[in-house]
Amino acid sequence: MFSDVLYDICHGAEPTVDSVAELLSTNDPKELEQLYEAARSKREEHFGNTVYTYGFVYFSTHCKNNCTFCYYRRSNKDLERYRKSKEEIVQLAGSLKDAGIDLADLTMGEDPEMYANGYEKLLDIIHAVKHDVGISVMASPGALPSDMFPAVKEAGADWYACYQETYNRELFAKLRIEQDFEKRLDQKISSRKAGLLAEDGMMVGLGESVRDRAEAILKMGGLGCEQIRTMTFVPQEGTPLMMSGTCDTVEELKCIAVMRILFPDRLIPATLDVEGIAGMQTRLAAGANVVTSIVPPHLNLAGVAQHELDIENGNRSVEHVFEMVESMGYRLGTAADYRRFIQDTLERRSLS
Ligand code: SAM
Ligand code: MD0
Ligand code: SF4
């Protein structure tokens, strides 16, 4: 029974793929509300009503990979790609910091130009944003050789993000074609060994089963990743999966809630990159505690899953997001709070 399983898991029973799948399978409105309520109460215990905010800086949309779900895959010739200069990136990150954003997520496709000469440009950009701007930094540059992580840390990154998308190896092979499951998995382990915090993520709506979702949640949390996420797949023009149907975002909300209940002390994003600003409230109500993919308007920056939605109209702007978060009764965590969270998390990790 759903409510027994929920009660047991909330009170410390060891979760299994079966019990997690049971929680993810409900569509009963009353049970869904119980699930979200339980997630909110776990969040409250660990984070109070504080919500952190991340700015998204997609600084190069060039990519050598060909992931079937992604708009920026190399075979998609329908888009104009861009690559921002270090100066532009520093300026962008500076404006995010001045506006009160807690972290700059420096994201790129697997751009060979950034990888050249021992990842020189990438490291230089991370260094400049951390040291010239002074904002917390997440690096999302794709899969790196494992001996690069000390250099990424040294350059000034706090986080390294690399999403497995699924822990079903057959499905992985169809999505992240020509990429190595083990190598991507090891990114989380090697980056944490080098002293970085790590983020893992799963996509929902790409043909995975409910058990696959349960397994991914258990794996991502089990690796110790300090931030875990889920995003609903948004079909992209010019890609092989363009015509695939869309998945109801309630599936993503259930995953958010279950992640929060199982791993209450982790950061969990409410992304603006799937449903824009309209989707923020439901994700926070399901237990998320970080708003990600805030993108300033008029700077020609793209999102990933929604490359345009709510950007130019300013709905993904800092001001708009802050106003809405506060009107929902949350407290915006300051950059100093956020740095303390990072510090405390690293200290706790070195003690354990
Ligand atoms: N290129 C790097 C990589 O793949 O690791 C970093 C950025 S990648 C663009 C960020 C993530 O966005 C992917 O790992 C995937 O989870 C998500 N994403 C990409 N396309 C998506 C889509 N169409 N719908 C939903 N999420 C998507
Ligand atoms: C987001 N669009 O936060 C971004 C992206 C990459 N680290 C994150 C998927 O939703
Ligand atoms: Fe490239 Fe990342 Fe898109 Fe894959 S998900 S095609 S690696 S930008």
Coordinates of C-alpha atoms and ligand atoms in Angstrom, one line a residue:
M1 CA 0.0 0.0 0.0
F2 CA 1.2 3.5 -0.9
S3 CA 0.7 5.1 2.4
D4 CA 2.4 2.3 4.4
V5 CA 5.4 2.4 2.0
L6 CA 5.6 6.2 2.3
Y7 CA 5.3 6.1 6.1
D8 CA 8.0 3.4 6.4
I9 CA 10.5 5.2 4.1
C10 CA 9.9 8.5 5.8
H11 CA 10.7 6.8 9.1
G12 CA 14.0 5.2 8.1
A13 CA 13.1 2.0 6.3
E14 CA 15.8 1.0 3.8
P15 CA 14.4 2.0 0.3
T16 CA 14.4 -0.7 -2.4
V17 CA 13.8 -0.4 -6.2
D18 CA 10.4 -1.9 -5.5
S19 CA 9.3 0.4 -2.7
V20 CA 10.6 3.5 -4.6
A21 CA 8.8 2.4 -7.7
E22 CA 5.6 2.0 -5.7
L23 CA 5.9 5.6 -4.6
L24 CA 6.6 6.7 -8.2
S25 CA 3.6 4.8 -9.5
T26 CA 0.7 6.6 -7.8
N27 CA -1.5 8.9 -9.8
D28 CA -4.1 9.3 -7.0
P29 CA -4.4 13.0 -6.2
K30 CA -4.6 12.4 -2.4
E31 CA -1.5 10.2 -2.5
L32 CA 0.4 12.7 -4.6
E33 CA -0.4 15.4 -2.1
Q34 CA 0.8 13.2 0.7
L35 CA 4.0 12.6 -1.2
Y36 CA 4.7 16.3 -1.8
E37 CA 3.8 17.1 1.8
A38 CA 6.3 14.6 3.1
A39 CA 8.9 16.0 0.8
R40 CA 8.3 19.5 2.0
S41 CA 8.5 18.5 5.6
K42 CA 11.9 16.8 4.9
R43 CA 13.1 19.9 3.2
E44 CA 12.0 22.1 6.0
E45 CA 13.9 19.9 8.5
H46 CA 17.2 20.4 6.6
F47 CA 16.9 23.7 4.9
G48 CA 14.1 25.6 6.5
N49 CA 12.3 27.7 3.9
T50 CA 15.6 28.8 2.1
V51 CA 15.8 28.5 -1.6
Y52 CA 19.0 29.1 -3.6
T53 CA 19.3 30.6 -7.1
Y54 CA 21.6 29.6 -10.0
G55 CA 22.3 31.7 -13.1
F56 CA 22.7 29.7 -16.3
V57 CA 25.6 30.7 -18.6
Y58 CA 25.5 28.5 -21.7
F59 CA 28.8 29.9 -23.0
S60 CA 29.4 27.7 -25.9
T61 CA 26.7 25.8 -27.9
H62 CA 29.3 24.0 -30.1
C63 CA 29.3 20.2 -29.5
K64 CA 31.1 17.2 -30.9
N65 CA 28.6 14.8 -29.5
N66 CA 25.4 13.6 -30.9
C67 CA 23.0 12.8 -28.1
T68 CA 19.7 11.9 -29.6
F69 CA 17.6 14.1 -27.2
C70 CA 19.6 17.3 -27.5
Y71 CA 19.0 20.3 -29.7
Y72 CA 22.8 21.1 -29.7
R73 CA 23.9 17.6 -31.1
R74 CA 26.5 18.0 -33.8
S75 CA 24.1 16.7 -36.6
N76 CA 21.6 19.5 -36.0
K77 CA 22.4 22.0 -38.7
D78 CA 19.3 24.1 -38.0
L79 CA 20.8 26.4 -35.4
E80 CA 23.2 29.2 -35.2
R81 CA 25.8 28.3 -32.6
Y82 CA 27.8 30.8 -30.5
R83 CA 30.8 30.9 -28.3
K84 CA 31.2 33.7 -25.8
S85 CA 34.6 35.3 -25.0
K86 CA 36.1 35.2 -21.5
E87 CA 35.4 38.9 -21.2
E88 CA 31.7 38.4 -22.0
I89 CA 31.4 35.5 -19.6
V90 CA 33.0 37.5 -16.8
Q91 CA 30.7 40.4 -17.4
L92 CA 27.7 38.1 -17.5
A93 CA 28.7 36.3 -14.3
G94 CA 29.4 39.7 -12.7
S95 CA 25.9 40.9 -13.4
L96 CA 24.4 37.7 -11.9
K97 CA 26.5 38.2 -8.8
D98 CA 25.4 41.9 -8.5
A99 CA 21.8 40.8 -8.8
G100 CA 22.1 38.5 -5.9
I101 CA 22.4 35.1 -7.6
D102 CA 24.2 32.5 -5.6
L103 CA 26.1 30.5 -8.3
A104 CA 27.0 30.7 -12.0
D105 CA 26.5 27.5 -13.9
L106 CA 29.1 27.6 -16.6
T107 CA 27.8 25.2 -19.2
M108 CA 28.9 24.2 -22.7
G109 CA 28.5 21.6 -25.3
E110 CA 31.6 19.4 -25.7
D111 CA 33.3 22.1 -27.7
P112 CA 36.7 21.0 -29.0
E113 CA 37.9 24.6 -28.9
M114 CA 37.4 24.8 -25.2
Y115 CA 39.1 21.4 -24.8
A116 CA 42.3 22.3 -26.8
N117 CA 45.7 22.6 -25.2
G118 CA 44.8 20.7 -22.0
Y119 CA 41.4 22.4 -21.6
E120 CA 43.2 25.8 -21.4
K121 CA 40.2 28.0 -22.4
L122 CA 37.8 26.2 -20.1
L123 CA 40.1 26.4 -17.1
D124 CA 40.9 30.0 -17.9
I125 CA 37.2 30.9 -17.9
I126 CA 36.5 29.1 -14.6
H127 CA 39.4 30.9 -13.0
A128 CA 38.3 34.3 -14.2
V129 CA 34.7 33.8 -13.1
K130 CA 35.8 32.6 -9.7
H131 CA 38.6 35.1 -9.0
D132 CA 37.7 38.2 -11.0
V133 CA 34.0 38.0 -10.2
G134 CA 33.9 36.1 -7.0
I135 CA 30.8 34.1 -7.4
S136 CA 30.4 30.3 -6.6
V137 CA 30.9 28.3 -9.8
M138 CA 29.5 25.1 -11.2
A139 CA 31.3 23.7 -14.3
S140 CA 29.1 21.7 -16.7
P141 CA 31.6 21.1 -19.6
G142 CA 30.8 17.4 -20.5
A143 CA 32.8 14.4 -19.7
L144 CA 36.5 15.0 -18.8
P145 CA 39.5 12.8 -18.4
S146 CA 39.5 11.9 -14.7
D147 CA 43.0 13.4 -14.2
M148 CA 41.5 16.8 -15.1
F149 CA 39.4 17.2 -12.0
P150 CA 42.2 18.5 -9.7
A151 CA 42.8 21.2 -12.3
V152 CA 39.1 22.1 -12.5
K153 CA 39.1 22.4 -8.7
E154 CA 42.3 24.4 -8.6
A155 CA 40.9 26.8 -11.2
G156 CA 38.1 27.6 -8.8
A157 CA 35.1 25.4 -9.5
D158 CA 33.0 24.4 -6.5
W159 CA 30.8 22.0 -8.4
Y160 CA 31.1 19.6 -11.4
A161 CA 27.9 18.6 -13.1
C162 CA 27.5 15.6 -15.4
Y163 CA 24.2 13.8 -15.8
Q164 CA 24.0 10.1 -16.4
E165 CA 20.4 10.6 -17.7
T166 CA 19.6 7.0 -17.0
Y167 CA 21.2 4.0 -15.2
N168 CA 19.6 1.6 -17.7
R169 CA 22.7 0.8 -19.9
E170 CA 20.7 -0.1 -23.0
L171 CA 18.8 3.1 -22.9
F172 CA 21.9 5.1 -22.2
A173 CA 23.5 3.6 -25.4
K174 CA 20.5 4.8 -27.4
L175 CA 20.6 8.3 -25.9
R176 CA 24.2 9.2 -25.4
I177 CA 25.3 7.5 -28.5
E178 CA 29.1 6.8 -29.0
Q179 CA 29.6 7.6 -25.3
D180 CA 30.9 5.4 -22.5
F181 CA 28.5 4.6 -19.6
E182 CA 31.3 3.8 -17.2
K183 CA 33.3 6.8 -18.1
R184 CA 30.3 9.1 -17.5
L185 CA 29.6 7.3 -14.2
D186 CA 33.2 7.7 -13.1
Q187 CA 32.9 11.5 -13.6
K188 CA 30.9 11.8 -10.4
I189 CA 33.4 9.7 -8.4
S190 CA 36.6 11.3 -9.7
S191 CA 35.3 14.8 -9.4
R192 CA 34.3 14.2 -5.7
K193 CA 37.7 12.6 -5.1
A194 CA 39.3 15.8 -6.3
G195 CA 37.4 17.8 -3.8
L196 CA 34.6 19.1 -6.0
L197 CA 30.9 18.8 -5.1
A198 CA 29.1 16.7 -7.8
E199 CA 25.7 16.9 -9.5
D200 CA 24.0 13.9 -11.2
G201 CA 20.8 14.0 -13.1
M202 CA 18.2 11.8 -14.8
M203 CA 15.8 12.5 -17.6
V204 CA 12.2 11.5 -17.5
G205 CA 10.1 10.7 -20.6
L206 CA 12.6 9.0 -22.8
G207 CA 11.2 5.5 -22.7
E208 CA 12.5 4.5 -19.3
S209 CA 10.3 2.4 -17.0
V210 CA 9.2 3.5 -13.5
R211 CA 11.7 0.9 -12.1
D212 CA 14.4 2.6 -14.2
R213 CA 13.5 5.9 -12.6
A214 CA 13.6 4.3 -9.1
E215 CA 17.0 2.8 -9.8
A216 CA 18.4 6.1 -11.1
I217 CA 17.3 7.9 -8.0
L218 CA 18.8 5.3 -5.7
K219 CA 22.1 5.3 -7.7
M220 CA 22.4 9.1 -7.9
G221 CA 21.9 9.5 -4.2
G222 CA 24.0 6.4 -3.4
L223 CA 27.0 7.9 -5.1
G224 CA 26.8 10.8 -2.6
C225 CA 26.2 13.5 -5.2
E226 CA 25.5 16.7 -3.3
Q227 CA 23.0 17.9 -5.9
I228 CA 20.6 15.6 -7.8
R229 CA 18.2 16.5 -10.4
T230 CA 15.5 15.3 -12.9
M231 CA 14.2 17.0 -16.0
T232 CA 11.3 16.0 -18.3
F233 CA 12.5 15.5 -21.8
V234 CA 11.4 18.2 -24.2
P235 CA 11.4 17.0 -27.8
Q236 CA 13.7 19.1 -30.0
E237 CA 13.4 20.2 -33.6
G238 CA 16.0 18.8 -35.9
T239 CA 16.7 15.8 -33.8
P240 CA 15.8 12.1 -34.1
L241 CA 13.4 12.3 -31.2
M242 CA 11.6 15.4 -32.5
M243 CA 8.3 13.6 -33.0
S244 CA 8.3 11.6 -29.8
G245 CA 5.4 12.4 -27.5
T246 CA 5.8 14.5 -24.4
C247 CA 5.6 13.1 -20.9
D248 CA 3.4 14.7 -18.2
T249 CA 5.6 16.7 -15.9
V250 CA 3.9 15.1 -12.9
E251 CA 6.3 12.3 -13.4
E252 CA 9.2 14.7 -12.8
L253 CA 7.4 16.1 -9.7
K254 CA 7.1 12.6 -8.2
C255 CA 10.8 12.0 -8.8
I256 CA 11.7 15.3 -7.2
A257 CA 9.6 14.4 -4.1
V258 CA 11.0 11.0 -3.8
M259 CA 14.6 12.3 -4.2
R260 CA 13.9 14.8 -1.4
I261 CA 12.4 12.1 0.9
L262 CA 15.3 9.6 0.3
F263 CA 18.1 12.2 0.3
P264 CA 16.8 15.1 2.4
D265 CA 20.1 17.0 2.8
R266 CA 20.8 17.3 -1.0
L267 CA 20.2 20.2 -3.2
I268 CA 17.5 19.5 -5.7
P269 CA 16.8 21.9 -8.6
A270 CA 13.5 23.3 -9.8
T271 CA 14.6 24.0 -13.3
L272 CA 13.1 26.8 -15.4
D273 CA 14.3 25.0 -18.5
V274 CA 11.4 22.7 -19.0
E275 CA 8.2 24.7 -18.4
G276 CA 9.7 28.2 -17.9
I277 CA 8.6 30.3 -14.9
A278 CA 5.1 28.6 -14.9
G279 CA 6.8 25.4 -13.7
M280 CA 8.7 26.8 -10.8
Q281 CA 6.0 26.7 -8.1
T282 CA 5.0 23.0 -8.6
R283 CA 8.7 21.9 -8.5
L284 CA 9.3 23.9 -5.3
A285 CA 6.1 22.5 -3.8
A286 CA 7.4 19.0 -4.6
G287 CA 10.5 19.5 -2.5
A288 CA 13.1 21.2 -4.7
N289 CA 15.2 23.9 -3.1
V290 CA 17.3 25.5 -5.9
V291 CA 15.9 27.5 -8.8
T292 CA 18.2 26.8 -11.8
S293 CA 18.4 28.1 -15.3
I294 CA 17.8 31.7 -14.5
V295 CA 18.9 33.5 -17.7
P296 CA 19.1 37.3 -18.1
P297 CA 17.3 38.7 -21.2
H298 CA 18.8 40.6 -24.1
L299 CA 22.2 38.9 -23.9
N300 CA 21.7 36.3 -26.6
L301 CA 22.1 33.4 -24.2
A302 CA 20.2 30.1 -24.8
G303 CA 18.7 27.5 -22.5
V304 CA 19.1 23.8 -23.2
A305 CA 15.7 22.0 -23.1
Q306 CA 13.9 25.3 -23.8
H307 CA 16.4 27.3 -25.7
E308 CA 14.1 30.4 -26.0
L309 CA 11.1 30.0 -23.6
D310 CA 10.7 32.9 -21.2
I311 CA 14.2 34.3 -21.9
E312 CA 13.7 37.4 -24.0
N313 CA 10.5 38.4 -22.3
G314 CA 12.4 38.6 -19.0
N315 CA 10.4 35.9 -17.2
R316 CA 13.6 33.9 -16.5
S317 CA 15.3 37.1 -15.3
V318 CA 16.6 37.5 -11.7
E319 CA 14.1 40.1 -10.7
H320 CA 11.1 38.2 -11.9
V321 CA 12.3 34.9 -10.3
F322 CA 13.1 36.6 -7.0
E323 CA 9.8 38.3 -6.8
M324 CA 7.9 35.0 -7.4
V325 CA 10.0 32.9 -5.0
E326 CA 9.4 35.4 -2.2
S327 CA 5.7 35.7 -3.0
M328 CA 5.5 32.0 -2.5
G329 CA 6.7 32.4 1.0
Y330 CA 10.3 31.2 0.6
R331 CA 13.4 33.0 1.7
L332 CA 16.1 33.7 -0.9
G333 CA 19.4 32.3 0.4
T334 CA 22.2 34.9 0.1
A335 CA 25.5 34.2 -1.6
A336 CA 27.1 34.1 1.8
D337 CA 24.6 31.5 3.0
Y338 CA 25.3 29.5 0.0
R339 CA 29.1 29.6 0.5
R340 CA 28.6 28.5 4.0
F341 CA 26.5 25.6 2.8
I342 CA 29.3 24.6 0.4
Q343 CA 31.9 24.9 3.2
D344 CA 29.9 22.9 5.7
T345 CA 29.2 20.2 3.2
L346 CA 32.9 19.8 2.3
E347 CA 33.8 19.7 6.0
R348 CA 31.2 17.1 6.8
R349 CA 32.5 15.1 3.9
S350 CA 36.1 15.2 5.1
L351 CA 35.0 14.0 8.5
S352 CA 33.0 11.0 7.3
Ligands
SAM1 N1 27.1 19.2 -22.8 C1 27.3 18.9 -21.4 C2 26.8 17.5 -21.1 O1 26.0 16.9 -21.9 O2 27.1 17.0 -20.0 C3 26.6 19.8 -20.4 C4 25.3 20.4 -20.8 S1 24.0 19.4 -21.3 C5 23.4 20.5 -22.5 C6 22.9 19.5 -19.9 C7 21.8 18.5 -19.7 O3 20.5 19.1 -20.3 C8 21.8 17.2 -20.3 O4 22.7 16.3 -19.6 C9 20.4 16.7 -20.2 O5 20.1 16.1 -18.9 C10 19.6 18.0 -20.3 N2 18.9 18.1 -21.6 C11 19.5 18.2 -22.8 N3 18.5 18.2 -23.8 C12 17.3 18.1 -23.2 C13 16.0 18.0 -23.6 N4 15.7 18.0 -24.9 N5 15.0 17.9 -22.7 C14 15.3 17.9 -21.4 N6 16.6 17.9 -20.9 C15 17.6 18.0 -21.8
MD0_2 C1 19.3 24.0 -15.9 N1 19.4 24.4 -18.2 O1 19.8 24.3 -14.8 C2 20.2 24.1 -17.1 C3 21.0 22.9 -17.3 C4 23.4 22.3 -16.7 N2 24.2 22.2 -15.5 C5 22.0 22.6 -16.2 C6 20.3 21.6 -17.7 O2 18.1 23.6 -15.9
SF4_3 FE1 26.4 17.9 -26.5 FE2 25.6 17.9 -24.0 FE3 23.8 18.1 -26.0 FE4 25.0 15.8 -25.6 S1 23.6 16.8 -24.1 S2 24.7 16.8 -27.6 S3 27.0 16.4 -24.9 S4 25.4 19.6 -25.5

